GROMACS .gro file of C-alpha atoms in nm:
model
  404
    1MET     CA    1   2.208  -4.730   0.651
    2ILE     CA    2   1.947  -4.577   0.886
    3LYS     CA    3   1.966  -4.221   0.850
    4LYS     CA    4   1.886  -4.021   1.131
    5ASP     CA    5   1.936  -3.596   1.178
    6VAL     CA    6   2.105  -3.657   1.587
    7ILE     CA    7   2.243  -3.971   1.735
    8ILE     CA    8   2.317  -3.983   2.095
    9VAL     CA    9   2.574  -4.287   2.209
   10GLY     CA   10   2.440  -4.391   2.589
   11GLY     CA   11   2.121  -4.444   2.755
   12GLY     CA   12   2.201  -4.272   3.059
   13ALA     CA   13   2.034  -3.907   3.201
   14ALA     CA   14   2.279  -3.728   2.986
   15GLY     CA   15   2.180  -3.874   2.675
   16PHE     CA   16   1.791  -3.861   2.790
   17PHE     CA   17   1.826  -3.508   2.880
   18ALA     CA   18   1.959  -3.426   2.542
   19ALA     CA   19   1.708  -3.573   2.353
   20ILE     CA   20   1.493  -3.434   2.522
   21ASN     CA   21   1.568  -3.076   2.501
   22ILE     CA   22   1.679  -3.126   2.120
   23ALA     CA   23   1.357  -3.270   2.085
   24GLU     CA   24   1.130  -3.036   2.242
   25GLN     CA   25   1.310  -2.719   2.081
   26ARG     CA   26   1.338  -2.933   1.707
   27PRO     CA   27   1.054  -3.184   1.681
   28ASP     CA   28   1.067  -3.171   1.318
   29LEU     CA   29   1.432  -3.424   1.397
   30ASN     CA   30   1.492  -3.741   1.393
   31ILE     CA   31   1.609  -3.816   1.692
   32ALA     CA   32   1.740  -4.178   1.836
   33ILE     CA   33   1.926  -4.279   2.130
   34LEU     CA   34   2.135  -4.616   2.133
   35GLU     CA   35   2.204  -4.799   2.438
   36ARG     CA   36   2.413  -5.046   2.425
   37GLY     CA   37   2.236  -5.265   2.760
   38LYS     CA   38   1.867  -5.359   2.719
   39GLU     CA   39   1.766  -5.070   2.978
   40GLY     CA   40   1.892  -4.740   2.991
   41LEU     CA   41   1.916  -4.580   3.307
   42THR     CA   42   2.042  -4.793   3.516
   43LYS     CA   43   2.291  -4.544   3.718
   44VAL     CA   44   1.988  -4.291   3.758
   45LYS     CA   45   1.810  -4.618   3.901
   46ILE     CA   46   2.069  -4.710   4.162
   47SER     CA   47   2.170  -4.331   4.268
   48GLY     CA   48   2.136  -4.204   4.608
   49GLY     CA   49   2.042  -4.561   4.718
   50GLY     CA   50   1.711  -4.587   4.473
   51ARG     CA   51   1.640  -4.253   4.523
   52CYS     CA   52   1.780  -4.009   4.303
   53ASN     CA   53   1.998  -3.784   4.412
   54VAL     CA   54   1.924  -3.561   4.096
   55THR     CA   55   2.156  -3.262   4.197
   56HIS     CA   56   2.295  -2.986   4.529
   57ALA     CA   57   2.138  -2.694   4.645
   58GLU     CA   58   2.426  -2.502   4.569
   59PHE     CA   59   2.280  -2.205   4.375
   60ILE     CA   60   2.663  -1.992   4.342
   61PRO     CA   61   2.852  -2.129   4.007
   62GLN     CA   62   3.179  -2.028   4.181
   63GLU     CA   63   3.122  -2.254   4.492
   64LEU     CA   64   2.950  -2.507   4.273
   65VAL     CA   65   3.229  -2.581   4.082
   66SER     CA   66   3.458  -2.631   4.394
   67ASN     CA   67   3.273  -2.983   4.395
   68TYR     CA   68   3.476  -3.092   4.127
   69PRO     CA   69   3.851  -3.214   4.156
   70ARG     CA   70   3.859  -3.235   3.810
   71GLY     CA   71   3.616  -2.929   3.566
   72GLU     CA   72   3.635  -2.731   3.820
   73LYS     CA   73   3.780  -2.399   3.608
   74GLU     CA   74   3.585  -2.543   3.266
   75LEU     CA   75   3.234  -2.595   3.424
   76LEU     CA   76   3.217  -2.231   3.576
   77GLY     CA   77   3.109  -2.071   3.271
   78PRO     CA   78   2.805  -2.328   3.183
   79PHE     CA   79   2.713  -2.382   3.515
   80HIS     CA   80   2.598  -1.973   3.482
   81LYS     CA   81   2.370  -2.083   3.185
   82PHE     CA   82   2.225  -2.384   3.328
   83MET     CA   83   2.267  -2.478   3.690
   84THR     CA   84   2.108  -2.593   3.982
   85GLY     CA   85   1.776  -2.397   3.943
   86ASP     CA   86   1.757  -2.474   3.641
   87THR     CA   87   1.766  -2.823   3.671
   88ILE     CA   88   1.514  -2.744   3.987
   89GLU     CA   89   1.299  -2.537   3.719
   90TRP     CA   90   1.361  -2.803   3.461
   91PHE     CA   91   1.149  -3.101   3.653
   92GLU     CA   92   0.891  -2.943   3.787
   93LYS     CA   93   0.803  -2.845   3.479
   94ARG     CA   94   0.749  -3.185   3.384
   95GLY     CA   95   0.537  -3.280   3.725
   96VAL     CA   96   0.854  -3.359   3.882
   97ALA     CA   97   0.846  -3.221   4.252
   98LEU     CA   98   1.166  -3.209   4.409
   99LYS     CA   99   1.262  -3.161   4.762
  100ILE     CA  100   1.602  -3.017   4.956
  101GLU     CA  101   1.771  -3.221   5.212
  102ASP     CA  102   1.895  -3.084   5.531
  103ASP     CA  103   2.269  -3.215   5.377
  104GLY     CA  104   2.196  -2.986   5.073
  105ARG     CA  105   2.145  -3.306   4.857
  106ILE     CA  106   1.835  -3.299   4.665
  107PHE     CA  107   1.582  -3.585   4.563
  108PRO     CA  108   1.209  -3.641   4.398
  109VAL     CA  109   0.967  -3.622   4.657
  110SER     CA  110   0.870  -3.979   4.582
  111ASN     CA  111   1.185  -4.045   4.714
  112SER     CA  112   1.229  -4.245   4.405
  113SER     CA  113   1.482  -4.240   4.093
  114GLN     CA  114   1.198  -4.452   3.911
  115THR     CA  115   1.041  -4.106   3.922
  116ILE     CA  116   1.268  -3.958   3.749
  117ILE     CA  117   1.319  -4.266   3.504
  118ASP     CA  118   0.921  -4.285   3.394
  119CYS     CA  119   0.970  -3.885   3.314
  120PHE     CA  120   1.252  -3.928   3.063
  121LEU     CA  121   1.089  -4.227   2.902
  122ASN     CA  122   0.735  -4.047   2.928
  123GLU     CA  123   0.946  -3.685   2.767
  124ALA     CA  124   1.128  -3.907   2.491
  125GLU     CA  125   0.781  -4.047   2.362
  126LYS     CA  126   0.552  -3.793   2.348
  127PHE     CA  127   0.847  -3.603   2.165
  128GLY     CA  128   0.905  -3.905   1.880
  129VAL     CA  129   1.236  -3.989   2.053
  130GLU     CA  130   1.359  -4.351   1.938
  131VAL     CA  131   1.540  -4.539   2.210
  132LEU     CA  132   1.736  -4.806   2.069
  133TYR     CA  133   1.811  -5.068   2.338
  134ASN     CA  134   2.084  -5.318   2.290
  135HIS     CA  135   2.269  -5.152   2.064
  136ALA     CA  136   2.626  -5.133   2.139
  137VAL     CA  137   2.840  -4.864   1.954
  138ARG     CA  138   3.107  -5.060   1.780
  139LEU     CA  139   3.252  -4.761   1.462
  140ILE     CA  140   3.176  -4.390   1.455
  141ASP     CA  141   3.359  -4.228   1.159
  142LYS     CA  142   3.290  -3.932   0.952
  143GLU     CA  143   3.239  -3.854   0.611
  144ASP     CA  144   3.209  -3.546   0.461
  145SER     CA  145   2.910  -3.385   0.714
  146ASP     CA  146   2.793  -3.716   0.823
  147PHE     CA  147   2.859  -3.967   1.115
  148LYS     CA  148   2.823  -4.294   1.005
  149ILE     CA  149   2.783  -4.526   1.305
  150LYS     CA  150   2.791  -4.877   1.321
  151THR     CA  151   2.631  -5.115   1.640
  152THR     CA  152   2.568  -5.442   1.678
  153GLN     CA  153   2.239  -5.414   1.519
  154GLY     CA  154   2.276  -5.217   1.226
  155GLU     CA  155   2.445  -4.879   1.076
  156PHE     CA  156   2.345  -4.546   1.111
  157SER     CA  157   2.427  -4.216   1.031
  158ALA     CA  158   2.365  -3.862   1.110
  159GLN     CA  159   2.481  -3.513   1.073
  160LYS     CA  160   2.507  -3.446   1.483
  161VAL     CA  161   2.650  -3.688   1.748
  162LEU     CA  162   2.611  -3.638   2.128
  163ILE     CA  163   2.888  -3.866   2.298
  164ALA     CA  164   2.677  -3.988   2.624
  165THR     CA  165   2.799  -4.319   2.719
  166GLY     CA  166   3.009  -4.261   3.075
  167SER     CA  167   3.297  -4.415   3.169
  168ASN     CA  168   3.328  -4.631   2.855
  169PRO     CA  169   3.646  -4.771   2.765
  170LYS     CA  170   3.538  -4.882   2.424
  171ILE     CA  171   3.409  -4.558   2.348
  172TRP     CA  172   3.705  -4.374   2.440
  173ASN     CA  173   3.892  -4.624   2.185
  174LEU     CA  174   3.678  -4.491   1.881
  175LEU     CA  175   3.740  -4.118   2.030
  176GLU     CA  176   4.147  -4.155   1.991
  177ASP     CA  177   4.068  -4.261   1.667
  178PHE     CA  178   3.950  -3.894   1.592
  179GLY     CA  179   4.254  -3.728   1.783
  180HIS     CA  180   4.097  -3.677   2.096
  181THR     CA  181   4.325  -3.824   2.417
  182ILE     CA  182   4.196  -3.977   2.676
  183SER     CA  183   4.357  -3.921   3.051
  184GLN     CA  184   4.313  -4.275   3.218
  185PRO     CA  185   4.055  -4.355   3.416
  186VAL     CA  186   4.090  -4.430   3.799
  187PRO     CA  187   3.810  -4.496   4.055
  188SER     CA  188   3.708  -4.194   4.216
  189LEU     CA  189   3.490  -4.161   4.508
  190PHE     CA  190   3.560  -4.522   4.751
  191THR     CA  191   3.576  -4.556   5.079
  192PHE     CA  192   3.886  -4.613   5.259
  193ASN     CA  193   4.007  -4.990   5.427
  194ILE     CA  194   4.130  -5.030   5.714
  195GLU     CA  195   4.200  -5.293   5.998
  196ASP     CA  196   4.257  -5.147   6.323
  197GLU     CA  197   4.164  -5.272   6.690
  198ARG     CA  198   4.078  -4.873   6.784
  199ILE     CA  199   3.750  -4.904   6.509
  200LYS     CA  200   3.689  -5.329   6.421
  201GLY     CA  201   3.411  -5.293   6.713
  202ILE     CA  202   3.253  -5.065   6.618
  203PRO     CA  203   3.081  -5.024   6.268
  204GLY     CA  204   2.795  -4.774   6.257
  205VAL     CA  205   2.994  -4.543   6.467
  206ALA     CA  206   2.953  -4.189   6.306
  207ALA     CA  207   3.142  -3.891   6.411
  208LYS     CA  208   3.014  -3.519   6.271
  209ASP     CA  209   3.270  -3.362   6.208
  210VAL     CA  210   3.666  -3.463   6.181
  211GLU     CA  211   3.951  -3.314   5.976
  212ILE     CA  212   4.161  -3.568   5.760
  213LYS     CA  213   4.522  -3.534   5.610
  214VAL     CA  214   4.722  -3.814   5.389
  215LEU     CA  215   5.049  -3.829   5.523
  216GLU     CA  216   5.337  -3.731   5.271
  217THR     CA  217   5.080  -3.553   5.040
  218GLY     CA  218   4.876  -3.177   5.117
  219LEU     CA  219   4.533  -3.336   5.048
  220TRP     CA  220   4.293  -3.341   5.346
  221SER     CA  221   3.927  -3.270   5.408
  222GLU     CA  222   3.655  -3.210   5.658
  223GLY     CA  223   3.325  -3.311   5.722
  224PRO     CA  224   3.117  -3.644   5.870
  225LEU     CA  225   3.360  -3.960   5.948
  226LEU     CA  226   3.177  -4.295   5.985
  227ILE     CA  227   3.349  -4.610   6.073
  228THR     CA  228   3.266  -4.964   5.842
  229HIS     CA  229   3.281  -5.313   5.864
  230TRP     CA  230   3.538  -5.260   5.619
  231GLY     CA  231   3.695  -4.952   5.744
  232MET     CA  232   3.629  -4.583   5.726
  233SER     CA  233   3.380  -4.366   5.482
  234ALA     CA  234   3.111  -4.092   5.490
  235PRO     CA  235   3.214  -3.752   5.298
  236ALA     CA  236   3.537  -3.708   5.516
  237ILE     CA  237   3.668  -3.995   5.315
  238LEU     CA  238   3.492  -3.947   5.025
  239LYS     CA  239   3.592  -3.612   4.914
  240LEU     CA  240   3.995  -3.722   4.989
  241SER     CA  241   3.908  -4.020   4.769
  242ALA     CA  242   3.797  -3.789   4.480
  243PHE     CA  243   4.033  -3.508   4.527
  244GLY     CA  244   4.300  -3.718   4.573
  245ALA     CA  245   4.228  -4.037   4.330
  246LEU     CA  246   4.531  -4.037   4.068
  247GLU     CA  247   4.774  -3.979   4.407
  248LEU     CA  248   4.619  -4.222   4.569
  249SER     CA  249   4.580  -4.508   4.242
  250LYS     CA  250   4.988  -4.387   4.240
  251ARG     CA  251   5.028  -4.529   4.625
  252ASN     CA  252   4.839  -4.840   4.500
  253TYR     CA  253   4.601  -4.772   4.791
  254LYS     CA  254   4.837  -4.782   5.051
  255PHE     CA  255   4.868  -4.497   5.262
  256GLN     CA  256   4.837  -4.344   5.563
  257ILE     CA  257   4.560  -4.077   5.705
  258GLU     CA  258   4.559  -3.845   6.011
  259VAL     CA  259   4.229  -3.834   6.144
  260ASN     CA  260   4.161  -3.508   6.409
  261PHE     CA  261   3.848  -3.603   6.592
  262ILE     CA  262   3.749  -3.306   6.757
  263LYS     CA  263   3.924  -3.069   6.499
  264GLN     CA  264   4.158  -2.894   6.735
  265PRO     CA  265   4.526  -2.851   6.749
  266PHE     CA  266   4.728  -3.109   7.032
  267ASP     CA  267   4.839  -2.875   7.234
  268GLU     CA  268   4.519  -2.696   7.320
  269CYS     CA  269   4.303  -3.054   7.346
  270LEU     CA  270   4.673  -3.136   7.592
  271GLU     CA  271   4.486  -2.839   7.811
  272THR     CA  272   4.148  -2.874   7.776
  273LEU     CA  273   4.214  -3.215   7.933
  274LYS     CA  274   4.428  -3.097   8.179
  275ASP     CA  275   4.133  -2.911   8.312
  276LEU     CA  276   3.861  -3.207   8.308
  277LYS     CA  277   4.188  -3.381   8.506
  278GLN     CA  278   4.026  -3.117   8.814
  279ASP     CA  279   3.697  -3.070   8.705
  280LEU     CA  280   3.618  -3.436   8.708
  281ALA     CA  281   3.915  -3.619   8.870
  282LYS     CA  282   3.678  -3.866   9.067
  283LYS     CA  283   3.468  -4.012   8.753
  284THR     CA  284   3.656  -4.275   8.587
  285VAL     CA  285   3.733  -4.123   8.195
  286PHE     CA  286   3.599  -4.423   8.009
  287LYS     CA  287   3.240  -4.301   8.148
  288SER     CA  288   3.307  -3.927   8.111
  289THR     CA  289   3.253  -3.842   7.701
  290GLN     CA  290   3.337  -3.507   7.561
  291PHE     CA  291   3.414  -3.325   7.279
  292ASP     CA  292   3.048  -3.445   7.141
  293LEU     CA  293   3.243  -3.749   7.048
  294PRO     CA  294   3.009  -4.067   7.005
  295LYS     CA  295   3.059  -4.273   7.309
  296ARG     CA  296   3.174  -4.597   7.189
  297LEU     CA  297   3.447  -4.430   6.964
  298TRP     CA  298   3.543  -4.227   7.333
  299HIS     CA  299   3.624  -4.593   7.449
  300GLN     CA  300   3.793  -4.762   7.186
  301LEU     CA  301   4.058  -4.366   7.211
  302VAL     CA  302   4.102  -4.391   7.590
  303LEU     CA  303   4.235  -4.764   7.572
  304ALA     CA  304   4.420  -4.714   7.269
  305SER     CA  305   4.612  -4.403   7.488
  306ASN     CA  306   4.700  -4.699   7.790
  307MET     CA  307   4.365  -4.654   8.002
  308SER     CA  308   4.161  -4.880   8.157
  309ILE     CA  309   3.811  -4.849   8.195
  310GLU     CA  310   3.858  -4.818   8.558
  311THR     CA  311   4.126  -4.519   8.525
  312ARG     CA  312   4.007  -4.192   8.740
  313TRP     CA  313   4.065  -3.859   8.567
  314ALA     CA  314   4.258  -3.791   8.889
  315ASP     CA  315   4.550  -4.066   8.804
  316LEU     CA  316   4.616  -3.946   8.501
  317ASN     CA  317   4.983  -3.897   8.479
  318LYS     CA  318   5.155  -3.672   8.248
  319THR     CA  319   5.205  -3.966   7.936
  320GLN     CA  320   4.905  -4.038   7.929
  321LEU     CA  321   4.711  -3.698   7.894
  322GLU     CA  322   4.955  -3.682   7.577
  323ASN     CA  323   4.841  -4.023   7.461
  324PHE     CA  324   4.497  -3.905   7.479
  325SER     CA  325   4.526  -3.606   7.345
  326SER     CA  326   4.711  -3.724   7.063
  327GLN     CA  327   4.433  -4.053   6.980
  328LEU     CA  328   4.165  -3.762   6.983
  329THR     CA  329   4.355  -3.470   6.732
  330GLN     CA  330   4.639  -3.702   6.584
  331ALA     CA  331   4.522  -4.067   6.515
  332VAL     CA  332   4.719  -4.219   6.241
  333PHE     CA  333   4.537  -4.523   6.046
  334ASP     CA  334   4.689  -4.781   5.774
  335VAL     CA  335   4.495  -4.729   5.493
  336ASP     CA  336   4.563  -5.063   5.294
  337GLY     CA  337   4.314  -5.041   4.962
  338LYS     CA  338   3.997  -4.892   4.871
  339SER     CA  339   3.615  -5.033   4.817
  340THR     CA  340   3.316  -4.933   4.572
  341PHE     CA  341   3.133  -4.655   4.787
  342LYS     CA  342   2.747  -4.837   4.781
  343GLU     CA  343   2.710  -4.932   4.430
  344GLU     CA  344   2.756  -4.581   4.248
  345PHE     CA  345   3.112  -4.653   4.051
  346VAL     CA  346   3.230  -4.299   3.948
  347THR     CA  347   3.573  -4.255   3.795
  348ALA     CA  348   3.852  -4.014   3.691
  349GLY     CA  349   3.916  -4.010   3.340
  350GLY     CA  350   3.811  -3.925   3.015
  351VAL     CA  351   3.800  -3.716   2.705
  352ASN     CA  352   4.088  -3.427   2.759
  353LEU     CA  353   3.931  -3.105   2.849
  354LYS     CA  354   4.142  -2.910   2.660
  355GLU     CA  355   4.021  -3.057   2.361
  356VAL     CA  356   3.649  -2.943   2.434
  357ASN     CA  357   3.465  -2.632   2.333
  358PHE     CA  358   3.306  -2.538   2.703
  359LYS     CA  359   3.067  -2.290   2.526
  360THR     CA  360   2.896  -2.578   2.295
  361PHE     CA  361   3.034  -2.880   2.482
  362GLU     CA  362   3.148  -2.987   2.142
  363SER     CA  363   3.458  -3.133   1.990
  364LYS     CA  364   3.748  -2.904   1.860
  365TYR     CA  365   3.876  -3.139   1.645
  366VAL     CA  366   3.531  -3.284   1.472
  367LYS     CA  367   3.240  -3.055   1.397
  368GLY     CA  368   2.911  -3.209   1.528
  369LEU     CA  369   3.105  -3.487   1.775
  370TYR     CA  370   2.989  -3.306   2.121
  371PHE     CA  371   3.041  -3.490   2.460
  372ALA     CA  372   2.800  -3.469   2.793
  373GLY     CA  373   2.799  -3.620   3.147
  374GLU     CA  374   3.121  -3.850   3.219
  375VAL     CA  375   3.301  -3.936   2.940
  376LEU     CA  376   3.483  -3.626   2.967
  377ASN     CA  377   3.721  -3.621   3.235
  378ILE     CA  378   3.525  -3.432   3.487
  379ASP     CA  379   3.384  -3.608   3.810
  380ALA     CA  380   3.316  -3.460   4.151
  381VAL     CA  381   3.222  -3.578   4.534
  382THR     CA  382   2.917  -3.714   4.633
  383GLY     CA  383   2.550  -3.526   4.680
  384GLY     CA  384   2.431  -3.503   4.334
  385PHE     CA  385   2.705  -3.314   4.138
  386ASN     CA  386   2.765  -3.526   3.880
  387PHE     CA  387   2.422  -3.562   3.768
  388GLN     CA  388   2.458  -3.130   3.777
  389ASN     CA  389   2.758  -3.192   3.498
  390ALA     CA  390   2.535  -3.448   3.329
  391TRP     CA  391   2.254  -3.204   3.329
  392THR     CA  392   2.484  -2.853   3.213
  393GLY     CA  393   2.703  -3.003   2.983
  394ALA     CA  394   2.338  -3.202   2.784
  395PHE     CA  395   2.158  -2.890   2.772
  396ILE     CA  396   2.419  -2.634   2.648
  397ALA     CA  397   2.476  -2.953   2.424
  398ALA     CA  398   2.149  -2.940   2.276
  399LYS     CA  399   2.106  -2.613   2.259
  400ASP     CA  400   2.399  -2.561   2.029
  401ILE     CA  401   2.344  -2.874   1.842
  402VAL     CA  402   1.932  -2.716   1.775
  403ASN     CA  403   2.093  -2.374   1.707
  404SER     CA  404   2.389  -2.500   1.452
   0.00000   0.00000   0.00000
């Protein structure tokens, strides 16, 4: 039996962040990270296309929490203690310069996730944090004041344990033995699979700002939309997938969406088209792109409105005008399935939030047992928000571990 003061289960972002914060404040504590794989920080490595989207430039807690479909209420208090500005300061104090991009995402200036990984590994080594790879946890028990942890490589004991394994069903099963309930995981960030002639030949086309509804639900979102080889992606879709994770799962990812490509009401668009019919009478509709839409998308919507490439504005009849207005503002698409967003996989699900003290991120059921990151039923939209949840939870848990 190997005795430690603190054991972190999970060698990911939250695990390293917590371990380093504990070790800095209490260098006398014997801390170990147990990582099931042959290397840690794999999610950090692929985040942001290999650049690591560290956090997001949102500096008001009340607005930051609006990006969390699950965890919005619970994270408000913690974000008043540690949030975006604290994250930036934490990394920059350790030599990692960060930059804010136009869309608010924050990356290391190096544009490499390896910068973040090296920071964690160097800090862990500096403060004597032991990182044990290939140590998959098989059992967690508690006897009196000590936890007993059995891994594939040996047995450990510790007074404090922090679970930072992300979405790991095997760990969730162990936590159920402590009386915790688990919200069953379903995919959160995903793209929509759509086969439709209107978008079939235009992958790579992006509309800057659209409005999307999932029909027969109250789900809607707005933002950029990207046409892909498989269907649709980008923030407008990813927000829907996150906030609608449970509902869309119930529908087995078969549903209809209505896209308003120009964010105007049908009637207002129709009046604009009637004006264009007068102003551009001799021009062809096909070549007269309007509403700041991408040219190739405009072409597809024109053809879908029972017009040819030769149809002139002056020749449009009432039905064609109405069809075109409908395609621009009420285009319905059948979604049949989903695809993982890039290499990043986020789930809704995890430890029931009512069973956690969010002042400390400690279990309400088991003293000395803490959580950080996606092991909890917390998830966010894309853009660095999931990492911010990890940093905040890990920091607050570490502080309580040190002071209790």
